[in-house]
Amino acid sequence: MTKMYSSTNKPLDGHVAIITASTEGIGFATAKQLVVDGASIMISSRKKSNVDKAVEILQNEFGENKVHGVVCHVSKKEDRQNLIQETINKFGCITIFVSNAATNPVSGSVLDCPDEAWDKIFDINVKSAFLLTKEIAPHIKSRGGGSIVYVSSIAGINPMPMLGAYSVSKTALLGLTKVVAADLAEHNIRVNCVAPGIIKTKFASALTENESLSEYLLQMKLMKRFGRPEEIGSVISFLCSPSASFITGEVLVASGGMTSRL
Ligand code: NAP
């Protein structure tokens, strides 16, 4: 259903968004863009001190009614349940879910990845995204529709051999996007995926802060720079907005023109 907006309306007015891993980096920038675009937001991450700090910053800017936060380690069932329940308690519904949490405890070739590291990567990066989708989708359905966005990576499309297991986990999210989109289309829920290139955050600092490595990586980008978290937040907000009303099951790459294999 396409809505018409007056100049005072914002594209996500009336929406309520859960964003995982949203106390810094891409998640924080996404939360901020969603609230700028009119949504109410529930931010979350593992550490209470990080949640409190992020909530304070965003409440100061956007008011106490639009922003709340809760601790949620995405692989803990009680935390996930609490995240959903707190969102319903504070805002009354959920219409947007952004699955952003990921881990990468090892670097190296996939065949050298220890079993425990593989399990941890898939637990956080893939299984938690799947479980949260299962847990949140009924709430979005009951509101008549909304959006889900998974944060994958350019490494999910062109695997980075030195981040072998991580790359495979991010490829799995491309598949999850397609199958969940097919399941939820009839419920008016669009499901898409964003694949960021290298973005300057703590998570990517091993790549961006190493002079020779970053020089090598920048050569592969048409734009010759690393991205900023806001440049992914704006893509995610677009995917959740009425401007993307005919887009589902897709992957949107935002990489500054990453041309060659990593
Ligand atoms: P970041 O700036 O380092 O932020 C990570 C956030 O995740 C923090 O808020 C952290 O807070 C939270 N977090 C970590 N583990 C968590 C868990 N198990 N449960 C809940 N929250 C957790 O990272 P980022 O670069 O923005 O990465 C965000 C997403 O973008 C990831 O999915 C990553 O794979 C993807 N990505 C990043 C890049 C890049 O170049 N940066 C490129 C492609 C894709 P706490 O410590 O309080 O939990």
PDB file of C-alpha atoms and ligand atoms in Angstrom:
ATOM      1  CA  MET A   1       0.000   0.000   0.000  1.00  0.00           C
ATOM      2  CA  THR A   2       1.574   3.341  -1.050  1.00  0.00           C
ATOM      3  CA  LYS A   3       1.049   6.278   1.275  1.00  0.00           C
ATOM      4  CA  MET A   4       1.198   9.933   0.347  1.00  0.00           C
ATOM      5  CA  TYR A   5       3.173  12.161   2.704  1.00  0.00           C
ATOM      6  CA  SER A   6       2.867  15.843   3.347  1.00  0.00           C
ATOM      7  CA  SER A   7       6.050  17.846   3.881  1.00  0.00           C
ATOM      8  CA  THR A   8       5.761  17.416   7.662  1.00  0.00           C
ATOM      9  CA  ASN A   9       5.351  13.630   7.511  1.00  0.00           C
ATOM     10  CA  LYS A  10       8.371  11.405   7.716  1.00  0.00           C
ATOM     11  CA  PRO A  11       8.678   8.131   5.786  1.00  0.00           C
ATOM     12  CA  LEU A  12       8.780   5.936   8.907  1.00  0.00           C
ATOM     13  CA  ASP A  13       6.209   7.767  11.035  1.00  0.00           C
ATOM     14  CA  GLY A  14       4.297   5.236  13.172  1.00  0.00           C
ATOM     15  CA  HIS A  15       6.928   2.509  12.774  1.00  0.00           C
ATOM     16  CA  VAL A  16       8.676   0.781  15.676  1.00  0.00           C
ATOM     17  CA  ALA A  17      12.124  -0.684  15.023  1.00  0.00           C
ATOM     18  CA  ILE A  18      14.296  -3.201  16.823  1.00  0.00           C
ATOM     19  CA  ILE A  19      17.947  -2.934  15.814  1.00  0.00           C
ATOM     20  CA  THR A  20      20.411  -5.446  17.256  1.00  0.00           C
ATOM     21  CA  ALA A  21      24.007  -4.501  18.082  1.00  0.00           C
ATOM     22  CA  SER A  22      23.063  -0.837  17.873  1.00  0.00           C
ATOM     23  CA  THR A  23      25.162   0.940  20.475  1.00  0.00           C
ATOM     24  CA  GLU A  24      27.939   1.826  18.038  1.00  0.00           C
ATOM     25  CA  GLY A  25      29.080   1.559  14.428  1.00  0.00           C
ATOM     26  CA  ILE A  26      26.593   0.608  11.717  1.00  0.00           C
ATOM     27  CA  GLY A  27      23.864  -0.380  14.197  1.00  0.00           C
ATOM     28  CA  PHE A  28      24.004   2.952  16.018  1.00  0.00           C
ATOM     29  CA  ALA A  29      24.030   4.921  12.746  1.00  0.00           C
ATOM     30  CA  THR A  30      21.055   2.863  11.553  1.00  0.00           C
ATOM     31  CA  ALA A  31      19.114   3.488  14.761  1.00  0.00           C
ATOM     32  CA  LYS A  32      19.782   7.210  14.404  1.00  0.00           C
ATOM     33  CA  GLN A  33      18.681   7.313  10.755  1.00  0.00           C
ATOM     34  CA  LEU A  34      15.493   5.354  11.515  1.00  0.00           C
ATOM     35  CA  VAL A  35      14.518   7.804  14.256  1.00  0.00           C
ATOM     36  CA  VAL A  36      15.402  10.791  12.034  1.00  0.00           C
ATOM     37  CA  ASP A  37      13.045   9.243   9.469  1.00  0.00           C
ATOM     38  CA  GLY A  38      10.222   9.024  12.014  1.00  0.00           C
ATOM     39  CA  ALA A  39      10.451   5.575  13.641  1.00  0.00           C
ATOM     40  CA  SER A  40      10.548   4.836  17.356  1.00  0.00           C
ATOM     41  CA  ILE A  41      13.590   2.712  18.122  1.00  0.00           C
ATOM     42  CA  MET A  42      14.682   0.037  20.571  1.00  0.00           C
ATOM     43  CA  ILE A  43      18.460  -0.142  20.656  1.00  0.00           C
ATOM     44  CA  SER A  44      20.413  -3.001  22.204  1.00  0.00           C
ATOM     45  CA  SER A  45      23.760  -4.675  22.688  1.00  0.00           C
ATOM     46  CA  ARG A  46      25.512  -6.927  25.232  1.00  0.00           C
ATOM     47  CA  LYS A  47      26.883  -4.317  27.654  1.00  0.00           C
ATOM     48  CA  LYS A  48      24.549  -2.231  29.793  1.00  0.00           C
ATOM     49  CA  SER A  49      27.045   0.654  29.939  1.00  0.00           C
ATOM     50  CA  ASN A  50      27.048   0.820  26.115  1.00  0.00           C
ATOM     51  CA  VAL A  51      23.248   0.686  25.990  1.00  0.00           C
ATOM     52  CA  ASP A  52      22.907   3.449  28.621  1.00  0.00           C
ATOM     53  CA  LYS A  53      25.380   5.686  26.793  1.00  0.00           C
ATOM     54  CA  ALA A  54      23.744   5.235  23.380  1.00  0.00           C
ATOM     55  CA  VAL A  55      20.242   5.767  24.818  1.00  0.00           C
ATOM     56  CA  GLU A  56      21.353   8.972  26.523  1.00  0.00           C
ATOM     57  CA  ILE A  57      22.871  10.385  23.326  1.00  0.00           C
ATOM     58  CA  LEU A  58      19.799   9.584  21.221  1.00  0.00           C
ATOM     59  CA  GLN A  59      17.219  10.593  23.846  1.00  0.00           C
ATOM     60  CA  ASN A  60      18.953  13.967  24.216  1.00  0.00           C
ATOM     61  CA  GLU A  61      18.607  14.497  20.494  1.00  0.00           C
ATOM     62  CA  PHE A  62      15.200  12.918  19.786  1.00  0.00           C
ATOM     63  CA  GLY A  63      13.351  12.820  23.114  1.00  0.00           C
ATOM     64  CA  GLU A  64      12.579  10.134  25.662  1.00  0.00           C
ATOM     65  CA  ASN A  65       9.447   8.857  23.909  1.00  0.00           C
ATOM     66  CA  LYS A  66      11.136   7.841  20.678  1.00  0.00           C
ATOM     67  CA  VAL A  67      14.191   5.987  22.014  1.00  0.00           C
ATOM     68  CA  HIS A  68      14.602   3.129  24.464  1.00  0.00           C
ATOM     69  CA  GLY A  69      17.285   0.548  25.027  1.00  0.00           C
ATOM     70  CA  VAL A  70      17.780  -2.862  26.562  1.00  0.00           C
ATOM     71  CA  VAL A  71      20.633  -5.306  27.025  1.00  0.00           C
ATOM     72  CA  CYS A  72      20.485  -8.120  24.466  1.00  0.00           C
ATOM     73  CA  HIS A  73      23.179 -10.637  23.635  1.00  0.00           C
ATOM     74  CA  VAL A  74      21.571 -12.053  20.504  1.00  0.00           C
ATOM     75  CA  SER A  75      22.478 -15.665  21.224  1.00  0.00           C
ATOM     76  CA  LYS A  76      20.773 -15.630  24.666  1.00  0.00           C
ATOM     77  CA  LYS A  77      17.141 -16.693  24.523  1.00  0.00           C
ATOM     78  CA  GLU A  78      16.104 -14.741  27.663  1.00  0.00           C
ATOM     79  CA  ASP A  79      17.739 -11.593  26.260  1.00  0.00           C
ATOM     80  CA  ARG A  80      15.920 -11.955  22.947  1.00  0.00           C
ATOM     81  CA  GLN A  81      12.588 -12.479  24.710  1.00  0.00           C
ATOM     82  CA  ASN A  82      13.221  -9.472  26.909  1.00  0.00           C
ATOM     83  CA  LEU A  83      14.153  -7.320  23.899  1.00  0.00           C
ATOM     84  CA  ILE A  84      10.835  -8.135  22.238  1.00  0.00           C
ATOM     85  CA  GLN A  85       8.765  -7.777  25.408  1.00  0.00           C
ATOM     86  CA  GLU A  86      10.366  -4.441  26.338  1.00  0.00           C
ATOM     87  CA  THR A  87       9.709  -3.111  22.838  1.00  0.00           C
ATOM     88  CA  ILE A  88       6.033  -4.054  23.103  1.00  0.00           C
ATOM     89  CA  ASN A  89       5.846  -2.583  26.624  1.00  0.00           C
ATOM     90  CA  LYS A  90       7.405   0.734  25.591  1.00  0.00           C
ATOM     91  CA  PHE A  91       5.968   1.216  22.102  1.00  0.00           C
ATOM     92  CA  GLY A  92       3.018  -1.205  21.790  1.00  0.00           C
ATOM     93  CA  CYS A  93       4.170  -2.975  18.605  1.00  0.00           C
ATOM     94  CA  ILE A  94       7.063  -3.897  16.281  1.00  0.00           C
ATOM     95  CA  THR A  95       7.100  -3.184  12.532  1.00  0.00           C
ATOM     96  CA  ILE A  96      10.820  -3.152  11.637  1.00  0.00           C
ATOM     97  CA  PHE A  97      13.599  -5.577  12.540  1.00  0.00           C
ATOM     98  CA  VAL A  98      17.242  -4.889  11.628  1.00  0.00           C
ATOM     99  CA  SER A  99      19.506  -7.871  12.289  1.00  0.00           C
ATOM    100  CA  ASN A 100      22.969  -6.377  12.637  1.00  0.00           C
ATOM    101  CA  ALA A 101      24.899  -8.388  15.250  1.00  0.00           C
ATOM    102  CA  ALA A 102      27.957 -10.343  14.158  1.00  0.00           C
ATOM    103  CA  THR A 103      31.206 -11.709  15.465  1.00  0.00           C
ATOM    104  CA  ASN A 104      34.485 -12.748  13.951  1.00  0.00           C
ATOM    105  CA  PRO A 105      36.716 -14.391  16.558  1.00  0.00           C
ATOM    106  CA  VAL A 106      39.282 -15.790  14.089  1.00  0.00           C
ATOM    107  CA  SER A 107      41.034 -14.804  10.911  1.00  0.00           C
ATOM    108  CA  GLY A 108      42.503 -17.296   8.478  1.00  0.00           C
ATOM    109  CA  SER A 109      41.553 -19.844   5.923  1.00  0.00           C
ATOM    110  CA  VAL A 110      38.245 -21.607   6.399  1.00  0.00           C
ATOM    111  CA  LEU A 111      39.886 -25.038   6.676  1.00  0.00           C
ATOM    112  CA  ASP A 112      41.970 -23.808   9.612  1.00  0.00           C
ATOM    113  CA  CYS A 113      38.902 -22.566  11.512  1.00  0.00           C
ATOM    114  CA  PRO A 114      38.550 -24.373  14.859  1.00  0.00           C
ATOM    115  CA  ASP A 115      35.156 -26.067  15.406  1.00  0.00           C
ATOM    116  CA  GLU A 116      34.355 -23.836  18.391  1.00  0.00           C
ATOM    117  CA  ALA A 117      35.033 -20.655  16.397  1.00  0.00           C
ATOM    118  CA  TRP A 118      32.865 -21.928  13.509  1.00  0.00           C
ATOM    119  CA  ASP A 119      30.019 -22.650  15.932  1.00  0.00           C
ATOM    120  CA  LYS A 120      30.310 -19.222  17.564  1.00  0.00           C
ATOM    121  CA  ILE A 121      30.337 -17.420  14.203  1.00  0.00           C
ATOM    122  CA  PHE A 122      27.275 -19.303  12.980  1.00  0.00           C
ATOM    123  CA  ASP A 123      25.499 -18.989  16.326  1.00  0.00           C
ATOM    124  CA  ILE A 124      25.763 -15.182  16.412  1.00  0.00           C
ATOM    125  CA  ASN A 125      25.827 -14.278  12.712  1.00  0.00           C
ATOM    126  CA  VAL A 126      23.240 -16.686  11.332  1.00  0.00           C
ATOM    127  CA  LYS A 127      21.277 -18.650  13.948  1.00  0.00           C
ATOM    128  CA  SER A 128      20.473 -15.587  16.047  1.00  0.00           C
ATOM    129  CA  ALA A 129      19.267 -13.730  12.955  1.00  0.00           C
ATOM    130  CA  PHE A 130      17.036 -16.725  12.129  1.00  0.00           C
ATOM    131  CA  LEU A 131      15.711 -17.092  15.701  1.00  0.00           C
ATOM    132  CA  LEU A 132      14.981 -13.397  16.105  1.00  0.00           C
ATOM    133  CA  THR A 133      13.171 -13.410  12.774  1.00  0.00           C
ATOM    134  CA  LYS A 134      11.039 -16.335  13.950  1.00  0.00           C
ATOM    135  CA  GLU A 135      10.319 -14.550  17.212  1.00  0.00           C
ATOM    136  CA  ILE A 136       9.647 -11.067  15.780  1.00  0.00           C
ATOM    137  CA  ALA A 137       7.818 -11.870  12.505  1.00  0.00           C
ATOM    138  CA  PRO A 138       4.486 -12.751  14.227  1.00  0.00           C
ATOM    139  CA  HIS A 139       4.494  -9.296  15.865  1.00  0.00           C
ATOM    140  CA  ILE A 140       5.102  -7.553  12.519  1.00  0.00           C
ATOM    141  CA  LYS A 141       2.400  -9.724  10.919  1.00  0.00           C
ATOM    142  CA  SER A 142      -0.100  -8.761  13.599  1.00  0.00           C
ATOM    143  CA  ARG A 143       0.425  -5.080  12.691  1.00  0.00           C
ATOM    144  CA  GLY A 144      -0.348  -5.754   9.035  1.00  0.00           C
ATOM    145  CA  GLY A 145       3.228  -5.678   7.727  1.00  0.00           C
ATOM    146  CA  GLY A 146       6.634  -4.026   7.862  1.00  0.00           C
ATOM    147  CA  SER A 147      10.257  -4.725   7.039  1.00  0.00           C
ATOM    148  CA  ILE A 148      13.178  -6.921   7.964  1.00  0.00           C
ATOM    149  CA  VAL A 149      16.771  -6.106   6.986  1.00  0.00           C
ATOM    150  CA  TYR A 150      19.771  -8.383   7.505  1.00  0.00           C
ATOM    151  CA  VAL A 151      23.259  -6.875   7.609  1.00  0.00           C
ATOM    152  CA  SER A 152      25.464  -9.145   5.505  1.00  0.00           C
ATOM    153  CA  SER A 153      28.779  -8.033   3.980  1.00  0.00           C
ATOM    154  CA  ILE A 154      30.593  -7.659   0.676  1.00  0.00           C
ATOM    155  CA  ALA A 155      32.527 -10.676   2.020  1.00  0.00           C
ATOM    156  CA  GLY A 156      29.297 -12.677   1.745  1.00  0.00           C
ATOM    157  CA  ILE A 157      29.287 -12.010  -2.010  1.00  0.00           C
ATOM    158  CA  ASN A 158      33.045 -12.036  -2.756  1.00  0.00           C
ATOM    159  CA  PRO A 159      34.483 -14.123   0.106  1.00  0.00           C
ATOM    160  CA  MET A 160      37.578 -12.785   1.859  1.00  0.00           C
ATOM    161  CA  PRO A 161      39.810 -15.883   2.088  1.00  0.00           C
ATOM    162  CA  MET A 162      41.450 -14.589   5.269  1.00  0.00           C
ATOM    163  CA  LEU A 163      38.017 -14.228   6.859  1.00  0.00           C
ATOM    164  CA  GLY A 164      36.878 -17.627   5.630  1.00  0.00           C
ATOM    165  CA  ALA A 165      34.243 -18.744   8.130  1.00  0.00           C
ATOM    166  CA  TYR A 166      32.931 -15.195   8.602  1.00  0.00           C
ATOM    167  CA  SER A 167      32.507 -14.891   4.823  1.00  0.00           C
ATOM    168  CA  VAL A 168      30.498 -18.143   4.677  1.00  0.00           C
ATOM    169  CA  SER A 169      28.247 -16.939   7.509  1.00  0.00           C
ATOM    170  CA  LYS A 170      27.557 -13.705   5.629  1.00  0.00           C
ATOM    171  CA  THR A 171      26.744 -15.700   2.455  1.00  0.00           C
ATOM    172  CA  ALA A 172      24.219 -17.676   4.516  1.00  0.00           C
ATOM    173  CA  LEU A 173      22.368 -14.425   5.235  1.00  0.00           C
ATOM    174  CA  LEU A 174      21.863 -13.884   1.496  1.00  0.00           C
ATOM    175  CA  GLY A 175      20.012 -17.219   1.422  1.00  0.00           C
ATOM    176  CA  LEU A 176      18.075 -16.411   4.576  1.00  0.00           C
ATOM    177  CA  THR A 177      16.930 -13.153   2.972  1.00  0.00           C
ATOM    178  CA  LYS A 178      15.519 -14.955  -0.073  1.00  0.00           C
ATOM    179  CA  VAL A 179      13.674 -17.698   1.818  1.00  0.00           C
ATOM    180  CA  VAL A 180      12.250 -15.461   4.530  1.00  0.00           C
ATOM    181  CA  ALA A 181      11.143 -12.944   1.878  1.00  0.00           C
ATOM    182  CA  ALA A 182       9.236 -15.751   0.141  1.00  0.00           C
ATOM    183  CA  ASP A 183       7.605 -16.849   3.400  1.00  0.00           C
ATOM    184  CA  LEU A 184       6.549 -13.377   4.499  1.00  0.00           C
ATOM    185  CA  ALA A 185       5.550 -11.652   1.246  1.00  0.00           C
ATOM    186  CA  GLU A 186       1.893 -12.607   1.696  1.00  0.00           C
ATOM    187  CA  HIS A 187       1.934 -10.908   5.095  1.00  0.00           C
ATOM    188  CA  ASN A 188       3.085  -7.607   3.610  1.00  0.00           C
ATOM    189  CA  ILE A 189       6.545  -7.966   5.175  1.00  0.00           C
ATOM    190  CA  ARG A 190       9.455  -7.062   2.920  1.00  0.00           C
ATOM    191  CA  VAL A 191      12.776  -8.759   3.663  1.00  0.00           C
ATOM    192  CA  ASN A 192      16.036  -7.414   2.291  1.00  0.00           C
ATOM    193  CA  CYS A 193      19.734  -7.466   2.935  1.00  0.00           C
ATOM    194  CA  VAL A 194      22.484  -4.885   2.851  1.00  0.00           C
ATOM    195  CA  ALA A 195      26.052  -5.869   1.986  1.00  0.00           C
ATOM    196  CA  PRO A 196      28.421  -3.161   3.199  1.00  0.00           C
ATOM    197  CA  GLY A 197      31.948  -2.821   1.904  1.00  0.00           C
ATOM    198  CA  ILE A 198      34.621  -1.856   4.391  1.00  0.00           C
ATOM    199  CA  ILE A 199      33.233   0.690   6.851  1.00  0.00           C
ATOM    200  CA  LYS A 200      35.341   2.536   9.421  1.00  0.00           C
ATOM    201  CA  THR A 201      34.235   0.992  12.733  1.00  0.00           C
ATOM    202  CA  LYS A 202      35.859  -0.823  15.632  1.00  0.00           C
ATOM    203  CA  PHE A 203      34.880  -4.140  14.016  1.00  0.00           C
ATOM    204  CA  ALA A 204      36.881  -3.362  10.861  1.00  0.00           C
ATOM    205  CA  SER A 205      39.795  -1.616  12.554  1.00  0.00           C
ATOM    206  CA  ALA A 206      42.195  -4.514  11.845  1.00  0.00           C
ATOM    207  CA  LEU A 207      41.641  -3.746   8.151  1.00  0.00           C
ATOM    208  CA  THR A 208      41.381   0.036   8.208  1.00  0.00           C
ATOM    209  CA  GLU A 209      44.096   0.863  10.748  1.00  0.00           C
ATOM    210  CA  ASN A 210      46.832  -1.257   9.149  1.00  0.00           C
ATOM    211  CA  GLU A 211      48.609   1.073   6.701  1.00  0.00           C
ATOM    212  CA  SER A 212      49.772  -1.393   4.051  1.00  0.00           C
ATOM    213  CA  LEU A 213      46.603  -3.498   4.220  1.00  0.00           C
ATOM    214  CA  SER A 214      44.315  -0.484   3.996  1.00  0.00           C
ATOM    215  CA  GLU A 215      46.302   0.869   1.014  1.00  0.00           C
ATOM    216  CA  TYR A 216      45.861  -2.503  -0.723  1.00  0.00           C
ATOM    217  CA  LEU A 217      42.127  -2.597   0.044  1.00  0.00           C
ATOM    218  CA  LEU A 218      41.518   0.982  -1.066  1.00  0.00           C
ATOM    219  CA  GLN A 219      42.958   0.184  -4.496  1.00  0.00           C
ATOM    220  CA  MET A 220      39.975  -2.143  -5.008  1.00  0.00           C
ATOM    221  CA  LYS A 221      37.431   0.585  -4.423  1.00  0.00           C
ATOM    222  CA  LEU A 222      36.379   2.997  -7.168  1.00  0.00           C
ATOM    223  CA  MET A 223      35.816   5.635  -4.497  1.00  0.00           C
ATOM    224  CA  LYS A 224      39.244   5.116  -2.849  1.00  0.00           C
ATOM    225  CA  ARG A 225      37.941   5.498   0.683  1.00  0.00           C
ATOM    226  CA  PHE A 226      36.348   3.451   3.423  1.00  0.00           C
ATOM    227  CA  GLY A 227      32.676   3.979   4.170  1.00  0.00           C
ATOM    228  CA  ARG A 228      31.070   5.709   7.133  1.00  0.00           C
ATOM    229  CA  PRO A 229      28.457   3.949   9.294  1.00  0.00           C
ATOM    230  CA  GLU A 230      25.832   6.570   8.302  1.00  0.00           C
ATOM    231  CA  GLU A 231      26.270   5.505   4.670  1.00  0.00           C
ATOM    232  CA  ILE A 232      24.873   2.095   5.612  1.00  0.00           C
ATOM    233  CA  GLY A 233      22.244   3.459   8.029  1.00  0.00           C
ATOM    234  CA  SER A 234      20.729   5.491   5.197  1.00  0.00           C
ATOM    235  CA  VAL A 235      20.536   2.416   2.928  1.00  0.00           C
ATOM    236  CA  ILE A 236      18.800   0.397   5.654  1.00  0.00           C
ATOM    237  CA  SER A 237      16.313   3.165   6.364  1.00  0.00           C
ATOM    238  CA  PHE A 238      15.577   3.409   2.639  1.00  0.00           C
ATOM    239  CA  LEU A 239      14.924  -0.352   2.485  1.00  0.00           C
ATOM    240  CA  CYS A 240      12.420   0.000   5.364  1.00  0.00           C
ATOM    241  CA  SER A 241      10.689   3.013   3.822  1.00  0.00           C
ATOM    242  CA  PRO A 242       7.746   3.337   1.415  1.00  0.00           C
ATOM    243  CA  SER A 243      10.293   4.358  -1.269  1.00  0.00           C
ATOM    244  CA  ALA A 244      11.335   0.677  -1.320  1.00  0.00           C
ATOM    245  CA  SER A 245       7.749  -0.622  -1.389  1.00  0.00           C
ATOM    246  CA  PHE A 246       8.368  -2.922  -4.416  1.00  0.00           C
ATOM    247  CA  ILE A 247      11.711  -4.329  -3.184  1.00  0.00           C
ATOM    248  CA  THR A 248      11.885  -7.665  -1.389  1.00  0.00           C
ATOM    249  CA  GLY A 249      14.311 -10.594  -1.300  1.00  0.00           C
ATOM    250  CA  GLU A 250      17.133  -8.378  -2.580  1.00  0.00           C
ATOM    251  CA  VAL A 251      20.697  -7.609  -1.592  1.00  0.00           C
ATOM    252  CA  LEU A 252      21.830  -4.017  -1.817  1.00  0.00           C
ATOM    253  CA  VAL A 253      25.619  -3.595  -1.986  1.00  0.00           C
ATOM    254  CA  ALA A 254      27.054  -0.355  -0.575  1.00  0.00           C
ATOM    255  CA  SER A 255      30.801  -0.685  -0.990  1.00  0.00           C
ATOM    256  CA  GLY A 256      32.102   2.478  -2.634  1.00  0.00           C
ATOM    257  CA  GLY A 257      32.497   0.472  -5.845  1.00  0.00           C
ATOM    258  CA  MET A 258      34.475  -2.561  -4.694  1.00  0.00           C
ATOM    259  CA  THR A 259      35.549  -3.822  -8.094  1.00  0.00           C
ATOM    260  CA  SER A 260      37.792  -6.845  -7.642  1.00  0.00           C
ATOM    261  CA  ARG A 261      37.822  -9.961  -5.504  1.00  0.00           C
ATOM    262  CA  LEU A 262      39.032  -9.417  -1.966  1.00  0.00           C
TER     263      LEU A 262
HETATM  264  P1  NAP B   1      31.075  -2.212  15.626  1.00  0.00           P
HETATM  265  O1  NAP B   1      31.146  -0.780  15.258  1.00  0.00           O
HETATM  266  O2  NAP B   1      32.287  -2.845  16.201  1.00  0.00           O
HETATM  267  O3  NAP B   1      29.830  -2.381  16.631  1.00  0.00           O
HETATM  268  C1  NAP B   1      29.512  -3.616  17.106  1.00  0.00           C
HETATM  269  C2  NAP B   1      28.225  -3.513  17.934  1.00  0.00           C
HETATM  270  O4  NAP B   1      27.773  -4.846  18.155  1.00  0.00           O
HETATM  271  C3  NAP B   1      28.398  -2.887  19.287  1.00  0.00           C
HETATM  272  O5  NAP B   1      27.243  -2.108  19.567  1.00  0.00           O
HETATM  273  C4  NAP B   1      28.475  -4.100  20.228  1.00  0.00           C
HETATM  274  O6  NAP B   1      28.102  -3.675  21.531  1.00  0.00           O
HETATM  275  C5  NAP B   1      27.479  -5.030  19.545  1.00  0.00           C
HETATM  276  N1  NAP B   1      27.593  -6.485  19.725  1.00  0.00           N
HETATM  277  C6  NAP B   1      28.673  -7.258  19.544  1.00  0.00           C
HETATM  278  N2  NAP B   1      28.379  -8.553  19.735  1.00  0.00           N
HETATM  279  C7  NAP B   1      27.054  -8.611  20.049  1.00  0.00           C
HETATM  280  C8  NAP B   1      26.156  -9.666  20.367  1.00  0.00           C
HETATM  281  N3  NAP B   1      26.554 -10.947  20.428  1.00  0.00           N
HETATM  282  N4  NAP B   1      24.863  -9.357  20.637  1.00  0.00           N
HETATM  283  C9  NAP B   1      24.446  -8.078  20.586  1.00  0.00           C
HETATM  284  N5  NAP B   1      25.250  -7.047  20.311  1.00  0.00           N
HETATM  285  C10 NAP B   1      26.543  -7.301  20.041  1.00  0.00           C
HETATM  286  O7  NAP B   1      30.656  -3.143  14.357  1.00  0.00           O
HETATM  287  P2  NAP B   1      30.153  -2.764  12.885  1.00  0.00           P
HETATM  288  O8  NAP B   1      31.337  -2.650  12.004  1.00  0.00           O
HETATM  289  O9  NAP B   1      29.194  -1.656  12.954  1.00  0.00           O
HETATM  290  O10 NAP B   1      29.423  -4.119  12.466  1.00  0.00           O
HETATM  291  C11 NAP B   1      28.029  -4.246  12.470  1.00  0.00           C
HETATM  292  C12 NAP B   1      27.609  -5.233  11.403  1.00  0.00           C
HETATM  293  O11 NAP B   1      28.095  -4.811  10.117  1.00  0.00           O
HETATM  294  C13 NAP B   1      28.118  -6.666  11.581  1.00  0.00           C
HETATM  295  O12 NAP B   1      27.102  -7.562  11.201  1.00  0.00           O
HETATM  296  C14 NAP B   1      29.263  -6.771  10.577  1.00  0.00           C
HETATM  297  O13 NAP B   1      29.485  -8.090  10.146  1.00  0.00           O
HETATM  298  C15 NAP B   1      28.703  -5.907   9.458  1.00  0.00           C
HETATM  299  N6  NAP B   1      29.703  -5.405   8.510  1.00  0.00           N
HETATM  300  C16 NAP B   1      30.656  -4.541   8.940  1.00  0.00           C
HETATM  301  C17 NAP B   1      31.590  -4.085   8.015  1.00  0.00           C
HETATM  302  C18 NAP B   1      32.667  -3.109   8.374  1.00  0.00           C
HETATM  303  O14 NAP B   1      33.575  -2.921   7.540  1.00  0.00           O
HETATM  304  N7  NAP B   1      32.623  -2.481   9.552  1.00  0.00           N
HETATM  305  C19 NAP B   1      31.527  -4.519   6.676  1.00  0.00           C
HETATM  306  C20 NAP B   1      30.533  -5.407   6.312  1.00  0.00           C
HETATM  307  C21 NAP B   1      29.606  -5.848   7.240  1.00  0.00           C
HETATM  308  P3  NAP B   1      28.435  -4.559  22.867  1.00  0.00           P
HETATM  309  O15 NAP B   1      29.916  -4.715  22.918  1.00  0.00           O
HETATM  310  O16 NAP B   1      27.854  -3.759  23.993  1.00  0.00           O
HETATM  311  O17 NAP B   1      27.702  -5.852  22.650  1.00  0.00           O
END
